[in-house]
Each structure stands twice: as C-alpha cells, then as structure tokens.
Coordinates of C-alpha atoms in Angstrom, one line a residue:
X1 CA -30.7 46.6 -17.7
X2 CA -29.3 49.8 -19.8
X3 CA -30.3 50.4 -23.1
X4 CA -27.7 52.1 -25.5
X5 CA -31.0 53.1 -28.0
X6 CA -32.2 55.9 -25.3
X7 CA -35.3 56.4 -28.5
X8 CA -36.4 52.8 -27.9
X9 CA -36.7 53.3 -24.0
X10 CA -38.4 56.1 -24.4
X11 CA -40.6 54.3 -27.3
X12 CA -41.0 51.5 -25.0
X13 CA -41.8 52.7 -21.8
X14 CA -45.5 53.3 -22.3
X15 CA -45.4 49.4 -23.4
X16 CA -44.2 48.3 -20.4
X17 CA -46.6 50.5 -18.1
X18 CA -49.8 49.1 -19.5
X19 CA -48.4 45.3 -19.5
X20 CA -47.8 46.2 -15.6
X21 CA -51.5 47.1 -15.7
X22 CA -52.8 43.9 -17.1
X23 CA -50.9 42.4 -14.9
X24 CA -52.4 43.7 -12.0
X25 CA -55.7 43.5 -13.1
X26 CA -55.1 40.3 -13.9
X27 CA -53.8 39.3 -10.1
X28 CA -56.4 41.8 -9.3
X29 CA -58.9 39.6 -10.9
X30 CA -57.6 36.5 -10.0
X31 CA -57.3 37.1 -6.3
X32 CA -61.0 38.8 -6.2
X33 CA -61.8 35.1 -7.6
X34 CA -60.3 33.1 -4.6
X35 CA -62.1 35.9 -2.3
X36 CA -65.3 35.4 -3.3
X37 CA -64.9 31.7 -3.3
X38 CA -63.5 31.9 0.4
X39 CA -67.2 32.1 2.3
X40 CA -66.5 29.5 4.5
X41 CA -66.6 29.1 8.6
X42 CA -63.7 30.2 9.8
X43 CA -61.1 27.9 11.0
X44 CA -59.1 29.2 14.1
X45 CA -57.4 26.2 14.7
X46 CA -55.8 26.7 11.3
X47 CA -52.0 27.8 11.8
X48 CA -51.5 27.8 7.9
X49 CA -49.4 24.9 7.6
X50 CA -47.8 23.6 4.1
X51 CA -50.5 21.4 4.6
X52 CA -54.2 23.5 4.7
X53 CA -56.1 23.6 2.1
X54 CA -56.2 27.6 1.7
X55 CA -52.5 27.7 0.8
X56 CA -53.4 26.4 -2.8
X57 CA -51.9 28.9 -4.7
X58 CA -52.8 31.9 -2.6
X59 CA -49.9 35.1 -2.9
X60 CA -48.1 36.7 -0.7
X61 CA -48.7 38.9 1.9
X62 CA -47.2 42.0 -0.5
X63 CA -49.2 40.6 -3.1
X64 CA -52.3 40.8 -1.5
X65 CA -52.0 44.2 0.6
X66 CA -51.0 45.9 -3.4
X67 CA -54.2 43.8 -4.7
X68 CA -56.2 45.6 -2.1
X69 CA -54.5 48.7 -2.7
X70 CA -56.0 48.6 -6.2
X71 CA -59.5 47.6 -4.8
X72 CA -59.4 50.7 -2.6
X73 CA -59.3 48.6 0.3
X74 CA -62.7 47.5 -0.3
X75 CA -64.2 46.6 3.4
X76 CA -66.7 43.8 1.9
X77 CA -63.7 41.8 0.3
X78 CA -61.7 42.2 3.4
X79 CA -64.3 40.8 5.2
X80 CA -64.7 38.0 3.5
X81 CA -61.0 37.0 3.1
X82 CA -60.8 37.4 7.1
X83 CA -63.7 34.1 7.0
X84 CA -61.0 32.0 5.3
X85 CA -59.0 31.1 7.9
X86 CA -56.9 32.2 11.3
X87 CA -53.8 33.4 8.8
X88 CA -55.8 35.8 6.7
X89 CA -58.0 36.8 9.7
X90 CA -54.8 38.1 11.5
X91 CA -53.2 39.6 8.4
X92 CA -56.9 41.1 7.4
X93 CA -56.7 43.1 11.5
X94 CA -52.9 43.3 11.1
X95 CA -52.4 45.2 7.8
X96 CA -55.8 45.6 5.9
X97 CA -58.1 47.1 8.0
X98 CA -55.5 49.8 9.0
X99 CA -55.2 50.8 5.9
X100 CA -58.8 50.7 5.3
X101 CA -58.9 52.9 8.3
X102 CA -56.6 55.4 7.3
X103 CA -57.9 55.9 4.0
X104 CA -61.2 56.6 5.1
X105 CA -60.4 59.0 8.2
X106 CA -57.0 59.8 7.4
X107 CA -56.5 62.8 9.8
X108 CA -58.8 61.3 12.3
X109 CA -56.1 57.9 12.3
X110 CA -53.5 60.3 12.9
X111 CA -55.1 61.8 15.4
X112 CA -55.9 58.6 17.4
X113 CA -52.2 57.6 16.7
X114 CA -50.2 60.7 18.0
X115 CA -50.0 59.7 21.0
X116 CA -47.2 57.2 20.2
X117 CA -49.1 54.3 19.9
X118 CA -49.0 52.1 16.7
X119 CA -52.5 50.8 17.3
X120 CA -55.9 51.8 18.4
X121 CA -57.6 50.4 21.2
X122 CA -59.5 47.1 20.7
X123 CA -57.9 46.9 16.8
X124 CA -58.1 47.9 13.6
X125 CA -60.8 45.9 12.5
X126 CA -63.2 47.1 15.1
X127 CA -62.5 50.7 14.3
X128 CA -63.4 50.0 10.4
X129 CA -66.7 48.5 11.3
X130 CA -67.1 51.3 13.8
X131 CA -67.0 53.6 10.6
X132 CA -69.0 52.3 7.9
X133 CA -71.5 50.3 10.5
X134 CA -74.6 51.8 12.3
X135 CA -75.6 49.0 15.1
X136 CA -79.3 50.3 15.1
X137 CA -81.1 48.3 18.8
X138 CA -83.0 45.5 19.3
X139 CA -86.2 45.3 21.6
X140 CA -84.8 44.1 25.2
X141 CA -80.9 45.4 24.3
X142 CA -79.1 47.9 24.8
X143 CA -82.2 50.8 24.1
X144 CA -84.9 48.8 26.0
X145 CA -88.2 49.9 23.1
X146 CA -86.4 50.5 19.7
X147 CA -86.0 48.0 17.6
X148 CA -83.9 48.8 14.1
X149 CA -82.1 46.4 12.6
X150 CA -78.0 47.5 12.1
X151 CA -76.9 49.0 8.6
X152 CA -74.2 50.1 6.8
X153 CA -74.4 53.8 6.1
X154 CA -72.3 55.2 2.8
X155 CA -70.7 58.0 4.0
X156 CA -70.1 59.7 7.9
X157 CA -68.7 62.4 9.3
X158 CA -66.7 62.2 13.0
X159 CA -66.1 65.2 14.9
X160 CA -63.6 66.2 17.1
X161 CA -65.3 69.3 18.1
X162 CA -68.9 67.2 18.4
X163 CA -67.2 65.0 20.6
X164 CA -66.3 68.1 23.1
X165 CA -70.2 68.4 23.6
X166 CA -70.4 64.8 25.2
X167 CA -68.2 65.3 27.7
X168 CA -68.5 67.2 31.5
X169 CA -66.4 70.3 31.9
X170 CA -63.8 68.3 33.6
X171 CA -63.1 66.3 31.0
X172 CA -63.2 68.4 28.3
X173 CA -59.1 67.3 27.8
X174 CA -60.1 64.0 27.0
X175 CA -60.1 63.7 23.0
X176 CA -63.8 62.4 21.6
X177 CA -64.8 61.8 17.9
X178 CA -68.5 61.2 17.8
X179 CA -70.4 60.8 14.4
X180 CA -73.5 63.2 13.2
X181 CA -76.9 61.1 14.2
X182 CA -77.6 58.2 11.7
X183 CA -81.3 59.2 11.4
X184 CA -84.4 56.7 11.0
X185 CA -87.6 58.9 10.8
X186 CA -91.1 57.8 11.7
X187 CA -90.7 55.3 14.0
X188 CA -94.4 55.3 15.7
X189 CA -94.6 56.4 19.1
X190 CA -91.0 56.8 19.2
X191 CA -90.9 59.6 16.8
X192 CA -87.6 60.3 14.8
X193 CA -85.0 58.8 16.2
X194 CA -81.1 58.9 15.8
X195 CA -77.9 56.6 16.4
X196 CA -74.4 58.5 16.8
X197 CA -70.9 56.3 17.6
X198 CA -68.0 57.6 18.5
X199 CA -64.3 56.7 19.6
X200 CA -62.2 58.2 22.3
X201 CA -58.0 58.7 21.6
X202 CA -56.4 56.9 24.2
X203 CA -59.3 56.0 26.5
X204 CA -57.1 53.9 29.1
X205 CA -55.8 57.2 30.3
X206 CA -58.3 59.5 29.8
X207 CA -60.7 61.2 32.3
X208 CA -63.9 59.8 31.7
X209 CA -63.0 56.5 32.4
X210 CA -61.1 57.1 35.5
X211 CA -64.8 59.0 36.6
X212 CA -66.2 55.8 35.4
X213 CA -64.4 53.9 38.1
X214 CA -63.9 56.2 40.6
X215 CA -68.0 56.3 40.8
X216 CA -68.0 52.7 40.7
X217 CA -70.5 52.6 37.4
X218 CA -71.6 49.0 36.7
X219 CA -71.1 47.2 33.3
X220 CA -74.3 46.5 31.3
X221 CA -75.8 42.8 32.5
X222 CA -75.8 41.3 28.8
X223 CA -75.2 43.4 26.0
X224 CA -71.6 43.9 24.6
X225 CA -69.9 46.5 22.4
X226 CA -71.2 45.5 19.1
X227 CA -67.7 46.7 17.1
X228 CA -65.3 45.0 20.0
X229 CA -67.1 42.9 22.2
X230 CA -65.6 44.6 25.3
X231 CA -68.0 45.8 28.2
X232 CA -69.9 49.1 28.7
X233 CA -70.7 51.5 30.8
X234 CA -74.2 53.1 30.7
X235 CA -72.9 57.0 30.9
X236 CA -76.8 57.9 31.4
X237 CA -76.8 56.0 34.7
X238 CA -73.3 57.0 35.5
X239 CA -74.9 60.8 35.4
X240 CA -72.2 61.8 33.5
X241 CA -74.5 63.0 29.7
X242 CA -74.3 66.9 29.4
X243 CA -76.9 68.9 28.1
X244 CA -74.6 69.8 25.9
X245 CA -75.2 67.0 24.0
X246 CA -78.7 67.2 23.6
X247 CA -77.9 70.8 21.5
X248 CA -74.9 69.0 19.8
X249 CA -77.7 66.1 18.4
X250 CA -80.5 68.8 17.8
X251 CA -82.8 66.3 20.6
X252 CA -84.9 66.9 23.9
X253 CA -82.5 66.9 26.6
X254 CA -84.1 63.9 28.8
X255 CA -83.8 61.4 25.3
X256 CA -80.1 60.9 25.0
X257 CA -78.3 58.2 26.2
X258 CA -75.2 56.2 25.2
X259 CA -72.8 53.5 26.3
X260 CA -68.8 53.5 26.3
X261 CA -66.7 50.3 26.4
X262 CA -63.7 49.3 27.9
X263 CA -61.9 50.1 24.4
X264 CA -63.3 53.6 24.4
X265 CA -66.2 52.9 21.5
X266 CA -69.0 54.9 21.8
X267 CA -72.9 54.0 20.8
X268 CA -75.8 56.3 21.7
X269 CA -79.4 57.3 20.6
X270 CA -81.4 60.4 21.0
X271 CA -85.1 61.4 19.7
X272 CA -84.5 64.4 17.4
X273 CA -86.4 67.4 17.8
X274 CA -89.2 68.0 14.5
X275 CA -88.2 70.5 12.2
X276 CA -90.2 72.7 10.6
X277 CA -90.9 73.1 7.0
X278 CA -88.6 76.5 6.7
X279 CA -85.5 74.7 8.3

C-alpha cells in the first residue's frame, strides 16, 4: 500500500517494526510451548496425515525454520521437536540441523560442502551431535578400561591442520577435521585422559578408506559409531595411527587410538602427557 503522507510512514515505521517483534516473540513463545510439550516416543509410522494428533495447530515449515532462526537454532529444542513424530524428525535432519551446523562451523560446513555435494555423509543431524557431543567410553566398549559417561562440551575447536597430523604421509590429500582433546583429568590408574572426534570431507573417496579396504581391516564386533550408527574401523589395528598424532594430542605415543566409520566420523582417546607447573 502507498502512503501519500511520506511524514506518517516515516512516523510509523518504527511502530510497525516492534509489532513485527511481538509478533514473533509471541510465535516464538508459542511454538517453544508445543516443543516442550512434545517429549513423547517417537512415532515413525506417523506420515502426518490430516488425521494425527501433532497436526493440532502446529505452523508451517517457514514458520518454524524463522522460529528457530530466532532461537539461534538452539540444538536442545531441535532435539526435542525431532521426538514428536516421523514429519518433524525428517524436517528437524532436513532443514534444522543444517542450519544448526552451519552456524556453529560455518567455514568448516563449507568446507565439507565444496566438493559439490549438498549433504554430508551420514546427515546433518549426526554432524550437529558430532559437534556439541563428547561420547566419553564405557567399560567393555569401544576403549576396553575407561569408563566416562558422554557429555556435552560448550564450546570446540576442529582443525583442519590437526587433522593433517592423523593421517600417514600418503594420505595427507585426504581432508580431516579433528577436535582439540576433551580432557577428563585424574582418572586413577589411567591418569589424565583425553577424547578428540573428528570428521573427514568426502570420506567415500578419500585415501584412508580405500587403505582401510585394500588391507582388509575388520569392523568392530559390537560397538557402533555413536553420532551415525554406521560401522568402524579400529585405525590402531589397521596400523595406520602416526606418531604424528601423539605430538598433535600432547600424549605418549603407544596411548592413542581411534575408530573411523563408514560415514567418515572419527572418535579417539589418548593419555596426555603431565605438565608441569611452568607450562
């Protein structure tokens, strides 16, 4: 609509910003509601029909990806809209966690991306976990005598040039981004010990993982990749852990070892050297 009285815009305008605001927060609000009333088993039979009961005046898809926008694609509230049912779940690993992705690691996602892909392997929702969410071990799992229970951590910082240190000469083209060591200090006889993860760009055609096949490396019996579920590879019984990476983590060289899966995540441990009081 034009206005002839070009004063009255002008006077206007700020009027109609904050009633955009309220608004918002008020959809904001409203939608943050229905979220935290949504902790329910998940229903994957659910195919969101006119007829299931988590239509009741839910938005839109745009709706909801500009309500998160506001939350800052907050990962808790993501997660639990994904419990409602087999529509949000999909629209949650579809849109949300990609943008919660790229927010957080925004040259990282565009990194993993610029190989032409629109995805990442295993999917968006795995890579957001893989993020924010230290697996820590369990006694009998993956890392046979530590038991630490998984954790969020706050903040993290992946590494492209980290990642080179993980890797054998040969397949030093192969693009790795591996966190710094999530550190849990005092642990008894095991000393201080330290959890890295770490995702590889484009893993189906890299290096390692044709070395991984070519040497005919076996998958772990029982334990899965805690971000994907896919298989892994023990890269310590594969022989294929430089010492590199023992300088990289600050550890003794013969007390690193981590796992790759079939969607190129990568979960490790290492027992970090002591340091003393003037470092």
């Amino acid at each position: 609509m034009i206005c002839g009285n070009a004063s009255f815009c002008v006077y206007m305008a700020p009027v109609v910003v904050r009633i955009r605001r309220r608004r918002w927060r008020f959809m904001s609000y409203g939608l943050f509601c229905q979220v935290k009333k949504m902790i329910l088993a998940k229903q994957y039979r659910c195919i969101h029909s006119s007829s299931c009961q988590c239509t009741k005046g839910h938005f839109t898809e745009d709706v909801i990806f500009l309500v998160f926008y506001h939350l800052n694609w907050n990962p808790k509230l993501i997660a639990t809209l994904s419990c409602a049912c087999k529509w949000f779940d999909d629209f949650a690993k579809r849109v949300l966690w990609k943008e919660f992705c790229r927010t957080r690691a925004p040259k990282m996602m565009l990194d993993l991306q610029s190989s032409g892909s629109h995805s990442v392997d295993g999917n968006w929702r795995a890579l957001g976990k893989l993020l924010i969410y230290c697996a820590g071990s369990k006694k009998g799992g993956l890392f046979t005598n530590i038991h630490i229970p998984g954790h969020f951590v706050y903040q993290t910082r992946f590494s492209r040039t980290s990642g080179r240190s993980f890797l054998l000469p040969q397949c030093r083209t192969d693009v790795l981004y591996v966190s710094d060591p999530c550190e849990h200090l005092d642990q008894g006889e095991e000393g201080d010990i330290g959890f890295f993860r770490g995702v590889f760009k484009s893993f189906s055609a890299s290096k390692v993982k044709k070395m991984l096949i070519k040497k005919s490396a076996k998958f772990h019996p029982t334990e899965v990749c805690p971000y994907c579920k896919a298989k892994l590879w023990n890269m310590l019984q594969a022989n294929m852990i430089p010492q590199s990476a023992s300088c990289r983590l600050g550890s003794y060289e013969d007390c690193v070892e981590y796992y790759v899966c079939l969607n190129g995540h990568m979960l490790g441990f290492c027992t970090l050297l002591p340091l003393s009081d003037s470092e």
